XYZ file of C-alpha atoms in Angstrom:
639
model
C 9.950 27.325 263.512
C 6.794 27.149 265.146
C 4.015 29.920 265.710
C 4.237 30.439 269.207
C 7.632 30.704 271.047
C 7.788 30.581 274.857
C 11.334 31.753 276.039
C 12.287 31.700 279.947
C 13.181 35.660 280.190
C 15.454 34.492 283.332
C 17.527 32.275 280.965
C 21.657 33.149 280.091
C 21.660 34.495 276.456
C 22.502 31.362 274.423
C 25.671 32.198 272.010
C 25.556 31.753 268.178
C 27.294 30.897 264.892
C 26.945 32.865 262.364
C 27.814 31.874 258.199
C 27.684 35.128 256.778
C 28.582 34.021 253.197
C 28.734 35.738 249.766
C 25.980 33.882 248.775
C 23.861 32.580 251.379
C 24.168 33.369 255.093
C 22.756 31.539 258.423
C 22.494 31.173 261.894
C 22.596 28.165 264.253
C 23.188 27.499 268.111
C 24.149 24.300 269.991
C 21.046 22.527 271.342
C 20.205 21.028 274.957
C 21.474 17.856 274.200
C 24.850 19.404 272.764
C 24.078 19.150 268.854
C 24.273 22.200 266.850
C 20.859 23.470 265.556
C 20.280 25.677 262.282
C 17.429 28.324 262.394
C 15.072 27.984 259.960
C 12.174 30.204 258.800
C 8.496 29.472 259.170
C 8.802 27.668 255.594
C 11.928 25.742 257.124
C 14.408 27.628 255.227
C 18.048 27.785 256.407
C 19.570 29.884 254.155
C 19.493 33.621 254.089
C 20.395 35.067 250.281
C 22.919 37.551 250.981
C 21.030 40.163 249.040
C 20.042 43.883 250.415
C 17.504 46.129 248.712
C 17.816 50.033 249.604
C 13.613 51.026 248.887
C 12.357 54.527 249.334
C 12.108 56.153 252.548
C 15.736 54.747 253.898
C 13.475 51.099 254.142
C 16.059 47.959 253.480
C 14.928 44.448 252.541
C 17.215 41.783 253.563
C 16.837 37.537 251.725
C 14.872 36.165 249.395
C 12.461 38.977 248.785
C 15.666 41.359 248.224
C 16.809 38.800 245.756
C 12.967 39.047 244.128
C 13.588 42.719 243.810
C 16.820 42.543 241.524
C 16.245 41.902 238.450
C 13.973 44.975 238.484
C 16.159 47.250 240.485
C 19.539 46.081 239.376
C 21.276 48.966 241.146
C 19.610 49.362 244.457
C 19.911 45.817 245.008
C 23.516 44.569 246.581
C 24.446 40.993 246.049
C 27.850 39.291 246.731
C 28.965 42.364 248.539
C 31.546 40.195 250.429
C 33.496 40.545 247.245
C 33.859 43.994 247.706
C 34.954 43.931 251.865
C 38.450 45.349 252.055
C 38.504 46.527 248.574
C 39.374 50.244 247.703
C 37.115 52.059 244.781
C 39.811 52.770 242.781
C 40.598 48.449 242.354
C 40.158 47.656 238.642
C 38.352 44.444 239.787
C 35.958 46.711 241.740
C 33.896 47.409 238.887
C 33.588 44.042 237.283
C 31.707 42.665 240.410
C 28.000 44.167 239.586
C 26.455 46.776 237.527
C 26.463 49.368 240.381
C 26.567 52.736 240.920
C 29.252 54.041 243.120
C 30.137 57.300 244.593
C 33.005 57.526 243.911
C 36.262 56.004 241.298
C 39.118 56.549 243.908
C 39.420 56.286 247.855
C 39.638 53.369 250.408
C 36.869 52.227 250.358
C 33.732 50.969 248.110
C 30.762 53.233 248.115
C 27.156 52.301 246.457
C 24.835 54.967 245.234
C 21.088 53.253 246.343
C 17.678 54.290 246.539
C 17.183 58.237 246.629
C 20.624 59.302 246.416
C 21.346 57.081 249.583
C 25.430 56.110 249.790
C 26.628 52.501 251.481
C 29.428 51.127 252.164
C 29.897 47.010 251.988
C 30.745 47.237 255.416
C 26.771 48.357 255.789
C 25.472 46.051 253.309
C 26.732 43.467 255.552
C 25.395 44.438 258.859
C 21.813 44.301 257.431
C 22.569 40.938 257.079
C 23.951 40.047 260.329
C 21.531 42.124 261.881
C 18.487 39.867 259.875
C 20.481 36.716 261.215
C 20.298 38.279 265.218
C 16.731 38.904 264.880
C 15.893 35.547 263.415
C 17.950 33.550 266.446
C 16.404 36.479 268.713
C 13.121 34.957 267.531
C 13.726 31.167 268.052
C 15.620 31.850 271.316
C 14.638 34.863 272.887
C 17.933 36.135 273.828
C 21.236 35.438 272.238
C 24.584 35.903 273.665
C 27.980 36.565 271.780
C 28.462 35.164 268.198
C 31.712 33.024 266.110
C 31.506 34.576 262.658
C 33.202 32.643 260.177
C 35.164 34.205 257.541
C 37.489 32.894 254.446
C 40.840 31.695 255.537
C 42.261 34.464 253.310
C 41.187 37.006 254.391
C 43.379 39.661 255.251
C 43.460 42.236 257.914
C 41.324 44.873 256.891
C 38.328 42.110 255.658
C 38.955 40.610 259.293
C 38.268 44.304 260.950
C 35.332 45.416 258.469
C 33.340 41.719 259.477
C 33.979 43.102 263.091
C 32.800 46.561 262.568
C 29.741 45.081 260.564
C 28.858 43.322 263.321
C 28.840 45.820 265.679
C 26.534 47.616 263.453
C 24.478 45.091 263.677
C 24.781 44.827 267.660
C 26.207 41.554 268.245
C 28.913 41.008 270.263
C 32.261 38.816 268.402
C 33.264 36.468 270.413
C 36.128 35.289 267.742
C 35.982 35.371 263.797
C 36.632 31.550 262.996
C 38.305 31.192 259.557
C 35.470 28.936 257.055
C 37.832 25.481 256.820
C 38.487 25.374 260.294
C 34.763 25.658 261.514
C 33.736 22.958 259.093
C 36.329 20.405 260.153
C 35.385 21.302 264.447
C 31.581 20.401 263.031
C 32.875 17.113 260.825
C 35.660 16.165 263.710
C 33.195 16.779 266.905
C 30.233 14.992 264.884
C 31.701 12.175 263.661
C 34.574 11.233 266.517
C 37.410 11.276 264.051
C 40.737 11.816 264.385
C 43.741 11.957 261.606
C 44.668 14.383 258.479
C 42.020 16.092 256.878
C 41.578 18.750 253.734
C 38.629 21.330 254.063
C 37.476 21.614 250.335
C 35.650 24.698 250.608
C 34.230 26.446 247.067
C 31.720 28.909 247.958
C 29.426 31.496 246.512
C 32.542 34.327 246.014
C 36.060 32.820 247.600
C 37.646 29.097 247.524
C 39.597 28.236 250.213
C 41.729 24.898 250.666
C 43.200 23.678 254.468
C 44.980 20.822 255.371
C 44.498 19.949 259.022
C 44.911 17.578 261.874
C 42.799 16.549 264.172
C 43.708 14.702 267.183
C 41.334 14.178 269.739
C 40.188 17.394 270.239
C 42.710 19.586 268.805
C 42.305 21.063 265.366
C 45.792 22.611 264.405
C 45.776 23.420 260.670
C 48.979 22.649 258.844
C 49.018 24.698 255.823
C 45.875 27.104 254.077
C 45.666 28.323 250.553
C 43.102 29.034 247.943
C 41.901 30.770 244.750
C 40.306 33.427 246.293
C 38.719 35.435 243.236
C 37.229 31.567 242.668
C 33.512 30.580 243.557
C 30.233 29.786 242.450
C 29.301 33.432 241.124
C 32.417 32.811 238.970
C 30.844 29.629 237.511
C 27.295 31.708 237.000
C 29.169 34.447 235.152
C 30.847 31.583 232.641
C 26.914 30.816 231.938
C 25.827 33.966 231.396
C 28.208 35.108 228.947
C 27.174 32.626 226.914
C 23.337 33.611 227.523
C 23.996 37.415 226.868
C 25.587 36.376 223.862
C 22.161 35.032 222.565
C 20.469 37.651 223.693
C 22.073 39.792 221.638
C 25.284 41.230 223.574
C 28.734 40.023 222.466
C 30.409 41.630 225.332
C 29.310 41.706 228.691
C 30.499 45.038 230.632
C 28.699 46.538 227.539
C 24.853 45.169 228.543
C 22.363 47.167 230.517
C 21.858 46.011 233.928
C 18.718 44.467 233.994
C 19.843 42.346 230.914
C 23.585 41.345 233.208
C 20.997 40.547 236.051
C 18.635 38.424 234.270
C 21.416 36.061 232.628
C 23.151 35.761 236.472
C 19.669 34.730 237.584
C 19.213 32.447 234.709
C 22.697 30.689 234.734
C 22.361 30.334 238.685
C 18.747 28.422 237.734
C 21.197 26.432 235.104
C 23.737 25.308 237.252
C 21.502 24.022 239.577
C 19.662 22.283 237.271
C 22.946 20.199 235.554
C 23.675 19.175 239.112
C 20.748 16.774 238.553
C 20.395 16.418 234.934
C 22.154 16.034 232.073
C 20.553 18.390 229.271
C 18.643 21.466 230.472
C 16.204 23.559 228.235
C 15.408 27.565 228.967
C 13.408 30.051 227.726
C 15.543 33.597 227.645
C 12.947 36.077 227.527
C 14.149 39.652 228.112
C 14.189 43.000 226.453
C 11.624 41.858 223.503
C 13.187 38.509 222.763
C 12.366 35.134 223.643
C 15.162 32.287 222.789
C 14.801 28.931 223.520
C 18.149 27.508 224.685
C 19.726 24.026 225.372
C 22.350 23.773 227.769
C 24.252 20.455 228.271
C 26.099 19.263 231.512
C 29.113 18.807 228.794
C 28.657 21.849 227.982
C 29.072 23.281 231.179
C 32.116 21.314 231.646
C 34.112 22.587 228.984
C 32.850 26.250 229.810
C 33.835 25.981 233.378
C 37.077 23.360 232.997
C 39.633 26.332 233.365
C 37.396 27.264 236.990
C 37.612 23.741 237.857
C 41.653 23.511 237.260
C 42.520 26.459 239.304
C 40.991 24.706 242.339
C 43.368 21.593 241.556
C 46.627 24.351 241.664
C 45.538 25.440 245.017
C 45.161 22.070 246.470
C 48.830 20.898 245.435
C 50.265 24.118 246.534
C 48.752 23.919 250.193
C 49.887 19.994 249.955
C 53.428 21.084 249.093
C 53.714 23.605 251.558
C 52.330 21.003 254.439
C 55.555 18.628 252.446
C 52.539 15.705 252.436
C 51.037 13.935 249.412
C 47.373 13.167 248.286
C 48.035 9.673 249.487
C 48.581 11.237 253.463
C 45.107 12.730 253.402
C 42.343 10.308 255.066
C 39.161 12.425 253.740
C 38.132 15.466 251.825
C 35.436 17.527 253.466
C 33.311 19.485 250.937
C 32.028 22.466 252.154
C 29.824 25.362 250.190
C 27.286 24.862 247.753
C 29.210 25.333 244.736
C 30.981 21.865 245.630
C 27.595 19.868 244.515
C 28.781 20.544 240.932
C 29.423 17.161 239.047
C 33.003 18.226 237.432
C 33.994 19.663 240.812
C 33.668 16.096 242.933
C 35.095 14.170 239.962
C 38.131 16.364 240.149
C 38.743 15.877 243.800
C 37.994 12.300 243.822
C 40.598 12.139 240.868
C 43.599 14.257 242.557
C 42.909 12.905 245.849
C 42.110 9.469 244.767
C 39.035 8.529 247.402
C 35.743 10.120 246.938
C 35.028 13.124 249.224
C 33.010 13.304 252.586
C 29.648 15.017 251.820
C 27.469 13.570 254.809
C 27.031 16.639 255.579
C 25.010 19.656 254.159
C 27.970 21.380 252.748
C 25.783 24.593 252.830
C 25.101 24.325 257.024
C 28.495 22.731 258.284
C 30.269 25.860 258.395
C 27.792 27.675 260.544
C 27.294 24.245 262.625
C 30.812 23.889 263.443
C 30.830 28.103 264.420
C 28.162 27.028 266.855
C 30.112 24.722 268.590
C 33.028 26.887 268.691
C 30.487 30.026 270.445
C 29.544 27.001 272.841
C 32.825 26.527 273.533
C 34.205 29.583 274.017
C 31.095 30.627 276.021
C 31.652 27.991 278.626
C 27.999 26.701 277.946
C 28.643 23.652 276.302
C 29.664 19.987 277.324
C 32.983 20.063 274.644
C 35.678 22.467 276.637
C 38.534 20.178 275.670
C 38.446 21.549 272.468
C 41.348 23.320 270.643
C 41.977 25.126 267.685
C 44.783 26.118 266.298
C 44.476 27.924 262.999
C 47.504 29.203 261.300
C 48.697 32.787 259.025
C 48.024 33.043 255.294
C 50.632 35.120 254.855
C 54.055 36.370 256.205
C 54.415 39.567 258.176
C 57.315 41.233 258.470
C 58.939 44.760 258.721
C 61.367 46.498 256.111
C 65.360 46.775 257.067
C 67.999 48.809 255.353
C 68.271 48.656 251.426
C 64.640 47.724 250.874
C 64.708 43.903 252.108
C 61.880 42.151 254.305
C 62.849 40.905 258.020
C 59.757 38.170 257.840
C 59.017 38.168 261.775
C 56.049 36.300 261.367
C 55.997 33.252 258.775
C 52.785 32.023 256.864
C 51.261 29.193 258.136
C 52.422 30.208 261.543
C 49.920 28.722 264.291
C 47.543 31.912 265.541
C 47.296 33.076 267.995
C 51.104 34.094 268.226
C 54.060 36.408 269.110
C 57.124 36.724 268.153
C 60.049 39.623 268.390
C 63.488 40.419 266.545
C 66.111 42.892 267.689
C 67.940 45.339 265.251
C 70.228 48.084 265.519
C 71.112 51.405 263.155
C 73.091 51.619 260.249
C 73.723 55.700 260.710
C 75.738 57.469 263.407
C 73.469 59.331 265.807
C 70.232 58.136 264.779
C 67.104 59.836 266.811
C 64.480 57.357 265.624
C 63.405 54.628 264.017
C 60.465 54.157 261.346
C 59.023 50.999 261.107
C 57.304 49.932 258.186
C 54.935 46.703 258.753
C 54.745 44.714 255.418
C 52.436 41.552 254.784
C 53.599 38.963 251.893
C 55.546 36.538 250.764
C 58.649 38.530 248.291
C 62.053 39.833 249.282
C 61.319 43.021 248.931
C 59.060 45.572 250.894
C 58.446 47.186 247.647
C 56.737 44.100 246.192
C 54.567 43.331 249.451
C 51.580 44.917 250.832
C 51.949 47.713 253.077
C 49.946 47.014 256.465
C 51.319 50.202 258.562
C 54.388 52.966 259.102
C 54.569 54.734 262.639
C 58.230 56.181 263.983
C 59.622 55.854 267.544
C 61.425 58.898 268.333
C 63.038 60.235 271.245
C 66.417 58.050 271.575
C 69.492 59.931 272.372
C 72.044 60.354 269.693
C 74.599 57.065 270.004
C 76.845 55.534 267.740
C 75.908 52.866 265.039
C 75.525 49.578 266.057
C 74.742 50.500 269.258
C 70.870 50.843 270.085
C 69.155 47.704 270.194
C 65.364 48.597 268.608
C 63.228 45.769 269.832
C 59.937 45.178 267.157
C 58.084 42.760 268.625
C 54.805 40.946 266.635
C 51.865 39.664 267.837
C 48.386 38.227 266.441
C 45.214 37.521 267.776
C 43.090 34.182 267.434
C 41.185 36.718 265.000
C 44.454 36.869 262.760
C 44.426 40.608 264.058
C 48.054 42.012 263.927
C 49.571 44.294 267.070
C 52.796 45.809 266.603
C 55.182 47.034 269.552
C 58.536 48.637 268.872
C 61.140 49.660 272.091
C 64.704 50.670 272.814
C 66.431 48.582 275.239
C 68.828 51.117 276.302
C 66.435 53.542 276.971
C 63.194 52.157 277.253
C 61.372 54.203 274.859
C 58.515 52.122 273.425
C 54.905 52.759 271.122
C 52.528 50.424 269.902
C 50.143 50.215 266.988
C 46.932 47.958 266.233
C 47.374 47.671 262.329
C 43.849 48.751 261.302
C 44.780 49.819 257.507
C 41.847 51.202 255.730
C 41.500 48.897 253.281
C 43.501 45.883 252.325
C 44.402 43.064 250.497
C 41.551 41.676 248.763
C 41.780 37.970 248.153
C 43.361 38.503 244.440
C 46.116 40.082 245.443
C 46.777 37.593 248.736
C 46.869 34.873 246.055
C 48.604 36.708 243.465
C 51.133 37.145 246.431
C 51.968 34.117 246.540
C 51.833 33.125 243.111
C 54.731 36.184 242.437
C 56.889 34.584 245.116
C 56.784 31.040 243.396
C 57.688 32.965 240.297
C 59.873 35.352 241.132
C 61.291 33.535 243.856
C 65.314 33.236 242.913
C 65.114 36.795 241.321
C 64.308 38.197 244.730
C 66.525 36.071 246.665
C 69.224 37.616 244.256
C 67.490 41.019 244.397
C 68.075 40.832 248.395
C 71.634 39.457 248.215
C 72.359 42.762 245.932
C 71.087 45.177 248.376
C 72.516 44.114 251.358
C 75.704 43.875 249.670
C 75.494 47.299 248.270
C 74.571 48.012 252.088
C 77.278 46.478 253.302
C 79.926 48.300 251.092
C 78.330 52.052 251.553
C 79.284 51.130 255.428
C 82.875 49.942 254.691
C 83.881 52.889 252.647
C 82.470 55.028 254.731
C 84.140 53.533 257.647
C 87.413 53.628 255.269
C 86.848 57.386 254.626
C 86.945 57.866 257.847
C 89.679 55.709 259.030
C 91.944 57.865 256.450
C 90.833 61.532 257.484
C 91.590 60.699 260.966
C 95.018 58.163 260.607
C 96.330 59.500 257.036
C 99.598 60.007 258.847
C 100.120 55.987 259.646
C 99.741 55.221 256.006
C 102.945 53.451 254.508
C 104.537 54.589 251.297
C 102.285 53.601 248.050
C 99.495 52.063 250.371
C 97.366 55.131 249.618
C 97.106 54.322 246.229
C 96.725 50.556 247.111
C 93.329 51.458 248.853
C 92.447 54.241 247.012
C 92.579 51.554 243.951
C 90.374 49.340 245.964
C 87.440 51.639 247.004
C 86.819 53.015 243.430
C 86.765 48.936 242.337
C 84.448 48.499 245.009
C 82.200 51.912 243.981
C 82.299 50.683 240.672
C 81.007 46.959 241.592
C 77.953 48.811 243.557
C 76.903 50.473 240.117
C 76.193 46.958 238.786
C 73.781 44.163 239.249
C 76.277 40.944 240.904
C 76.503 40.896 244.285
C 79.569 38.294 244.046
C 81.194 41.256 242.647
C 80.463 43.787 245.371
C 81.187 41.072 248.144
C 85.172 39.950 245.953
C 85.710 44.179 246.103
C 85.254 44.203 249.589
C 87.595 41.531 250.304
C 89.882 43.150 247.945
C 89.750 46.182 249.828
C 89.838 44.068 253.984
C 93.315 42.669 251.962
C 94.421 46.673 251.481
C 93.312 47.746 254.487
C 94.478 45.336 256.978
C 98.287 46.478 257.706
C 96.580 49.996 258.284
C 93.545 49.177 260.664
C 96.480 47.242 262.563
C 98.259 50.021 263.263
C 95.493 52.080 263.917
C 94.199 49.410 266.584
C 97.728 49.446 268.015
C 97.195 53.631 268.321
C 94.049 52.968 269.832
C 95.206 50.475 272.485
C 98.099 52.760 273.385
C 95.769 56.215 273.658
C 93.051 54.083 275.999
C 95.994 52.318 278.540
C 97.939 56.532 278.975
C 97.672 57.262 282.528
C 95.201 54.002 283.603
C 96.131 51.690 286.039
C 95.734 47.779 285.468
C 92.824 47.554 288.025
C 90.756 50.124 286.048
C 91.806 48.520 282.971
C 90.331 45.080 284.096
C 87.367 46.435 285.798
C 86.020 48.079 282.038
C 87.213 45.293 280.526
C 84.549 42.665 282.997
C 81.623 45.619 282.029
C 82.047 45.602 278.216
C 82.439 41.710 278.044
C 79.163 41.060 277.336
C 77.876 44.038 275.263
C 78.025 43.298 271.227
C 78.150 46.981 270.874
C 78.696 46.694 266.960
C 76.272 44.248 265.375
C 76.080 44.618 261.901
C 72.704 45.661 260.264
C 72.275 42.387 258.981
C 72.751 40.339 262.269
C 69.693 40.142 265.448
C 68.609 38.283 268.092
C 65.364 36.238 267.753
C 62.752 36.111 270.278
């Protein structure tokens, strides 16, 4: 960046991507000729540390020199803090991520203690950030317009809605939040003219995220997404210094004073930089009175970081299983984030994958180039407008029915933005309202997802089961932001909710998600056969109960017994744990029943036709041919 800027005060503000990273963050903006352009510092640095000091006198220090300052002022000095966005205090893995003070063990959200008593929340941390990254494009361009944040692919709601809230802190305008993957293939794809099937490799400083994607001239529609998401480069630093605290005289890590965890981060980061180059690396560990001379080998580091490399391999054949495509379908790996320059980590793609990867370009700037082009885009500034993206859902979303099941409205991998509604009815007589309960993940029951929401429509007039048709319609944003509506048809009582929860899934548990419904899968298919069964039969006998209070007098000799026999079989099959059970009792009991609910149909019939003529008879009959006033609980219509 040069000395002296000279900006045209009259000119539109020019829109920006922004890379705000766990690591490293940046800025960059498409240029006149339609090529995206990185800011750089007056010492032609790109990269912005993602490192905050809190000083004295409420002063903050955002970058490099923040990063200077932490090994002196381990506490007052944030770094990663992306880790902790959408993570409550009371989250075990909270308090592995730093040695940090915080404010407090339990609530929503993650609070630091900093300089002079001074409390911040990660959603603060970050806008210093963002707001260092406006000023810097403020000072190349004068004035900047909107901005296409990039975040992981797995991120969840409440990560999504803290990035937003950061950056309104930090006064700039979202235009869209662009998951990481799909902004580095829009840079590869619009850079290099290509079309075909394409996997975003993308190991960063504090997630990993894996996408499988197509692009076809001009649109990007992602197939499948997955990732390791407590997986990055800080993980591969923290397998170094282990090992480095160890000869500096602490066998166990959580046990070591700050400044001692903060000088072996530092020194394992300088490590693993240096066996990207080199094969044998020699460092002096000079802290707290001692002074070691160490020998680190890139073999070393192999073995010490083989289990990291292996859980990126698990990701990549689960997001190639879900897309139902092989390694040998992909055309080209892109690598993006820094921690992909490690030696082990290309061999391992280039074995799984069998080609080497595409690294033309920086895997450090391609995310925030290809978020450049997207704020062109969407800006209406730029030359590419025949561009579309079409990113998809990490993870299902869904509401809970009757018994405890999931009614998945919203499949993962789903294309975003989308919409989509499903019709139920009530299981009780007279029901007044309905609660819905909006659930996010991939297992049968609402018990074992993540709970995104609960609000209650009230107000509907007392009607028999079966009868009210409760409307829960879904929809998300390009953002991955989730809207819920709920209505009754009949009546035409509706409410809506934006699911803002106040904190969320963190990337662990999204990916723990899904590894529980791999595992667990055929117990929770069996799980929800069982309740809905057990549903099923509370409505039949009390539907029986009922039949015999109000009928008892058309029972034939010994049938009594006959279905008395058969509800107590049935009761006792609900006490158990086979649904094939349940379902054979209630047959048993249809079989002892069926004479009976004959006749009482036949009473029925006869009580309706007293005293009606055949015209009225026909004319009700036209009205109620095309109202299903008794769907069961189980059955709705899809929208």
């Amino acid at each position: 960046m040069s000395l002296l800027q000279i900006h045209d005060p009259a000119a539109s503000p020019r829109p920006i991507g922004i890379d705000l990273g766990t690591t490293n963050s940046l800025v960059a903006y498409v240029g006149a000729m339609g090529e995206p352009v990185v800011v750089r510092d007056c010492d032609g640095e790109a990269l912005v540390p993602s490192v905050v000091h809190y000083a004295g006198d409420r002063v903050t220090v955002v970058g490099a020199r923040a990063r200077d300052l932490a090994l002196e002022h381990p506490r007052d000095t944030l770094v990663s803090v992306k880790r902790f966005m959408g993570r409550g205090a009371d989250d075990p893995e909270t308090r592995t991520l730093g040695p940090y003070r915080f404010a407090s063990a339990t609530g929503p959200v993650v609070r630091f203690e900093v300089g002079e008593g001074r409390v911040v929340t990660p959603v603060e941390v970050s806008a210093e950030i963002l707001r260092d990254l406006r000023e810097r494009a403020e000072d190349e361009l004068g004035r900047v317009g909107g901005a296409v944040i990039t975040v992981p692919a797995y991120f969840d709601d409440a990560q999504r809605q803290a990035t937003r809230d950061a950056a309104r802190l930090a006064g700039i305008e979202v235009l869209r939040l662009l998951n990481e993957p799909t902004a580095a293939a829009l840079a590869y794809g619009l850079e290099h003219r290509k079309n075909g099937r394409f996997l975003v490799f993308d190991l960063g400083g504090g997630t990993f995220d894996v996408t499988l994607l197509d692009l076809d001239d001009g649109v990007f529609q992602v197939r499948a997404t997955g990732g390791d998401s407590q997986l990055g480069g800080d993980d591969f630093d923290r397998a170094i210094a282990s090992r480095l605290l160890e000869h500096l005289g602490h066998r166990e890590a959580p046990s070591a004073p700050p400044s001692a965890v903060r000088y072996a981060l530092e020194a394992a980061r300088s490590i693993k930089h240096a066996l990207t180059d080199h094969d044998l690396v020699e460092t002096t560990l000079d802290h707290g009175g001692q002074s070691v001379l160490l020998r680190v080998t890139r073999a070393e580091f192999d073995a010490w970081t083989a289990p990291l490399v292996a859980r990126t391999q698990v990701a990549c054949r689960k997001v190639l299983r879900d897309a139902t495509c092989s390694a040998a379908d992909v055309e080209g790996i892109i690598l993006v984030g820094g921690a992909t320059r490690i030696p082990s980590v290309r061999r391992a793609v280039a074995s799984l994958f069998g080609r080497e990867p595409l690294a033309d370009i920086d895997p450090d700037l391609v995310v925030a180039m290809g978020a450049s082009l997207q704020a062109d885009i969407l800006a209406g500034q730029g030359p590419r407008q025949d561009v579309l993206l079409l990113d998809v859902l990490p993870l299902s979303l869904g509401i809970e029915a009757m018994g405890g099941v999931v009614e998945r409205i919203l499949p993962r991998n789903t294309a975003i933005p989308a919409e989509a509604a499903q019709v139920f009815t009530t299981y009780a007589e007279n029901q007044t309202g309905f609660e819905i309960h909006v659930v996010q993940g991939e297992r049968e029951l609402a018990a074992d997802c993540r709970s995104l929401a609960r609000f209650t429509l009230r107000g509907i007039p007392p009607m028999p089961a079966g009868l009210p048709r409760l409307e829960v319609r879904f929809a998300v944003d390009a953002d991955g932001l989730l809207r819920v509506s709920a209505s009754e048809r009949t009546t035409g009582m509706s409410q809506d909710v934006e699911v803002k929860p106040t904190y969320g899934l963190d990337d662990a548990a999204i990916e723990q998600m899904l590894l529980d419904a791999y595992e667990h899968g055929e117990r929770d298919v069996v799980a929800r056969a069982l309740s809905e069964q057990r549903i099923e039969a509370e409505r039949v006998l009390a539907a029986t109960d009922k039949a015999l209070a109000e009928d008892a007098d058309l029972l034939a000799p010994d049938e009594r017994s006959r279905i008395d026999a058969a509800m107590a079989g049935l009761r006792t099959a609900c006490g158990g744990d086979a649904h094939r059970r349940i379902v054979a009792r209630i047959e048993d009991l249809d079989a002892a029943t069926r004479e009976f609910a004959g006749r009482r149909m036949d009473r029925a019939i006869r009580r309706a036709l007293t005293g009606q003529s055949l015209a009225s008879v026909e004319t009700d009959t036209a009205r109620a041919a095309g109202l299903d006033a008794h769907m069961p609980p189980s059955m709705r219509e899809d929208d």
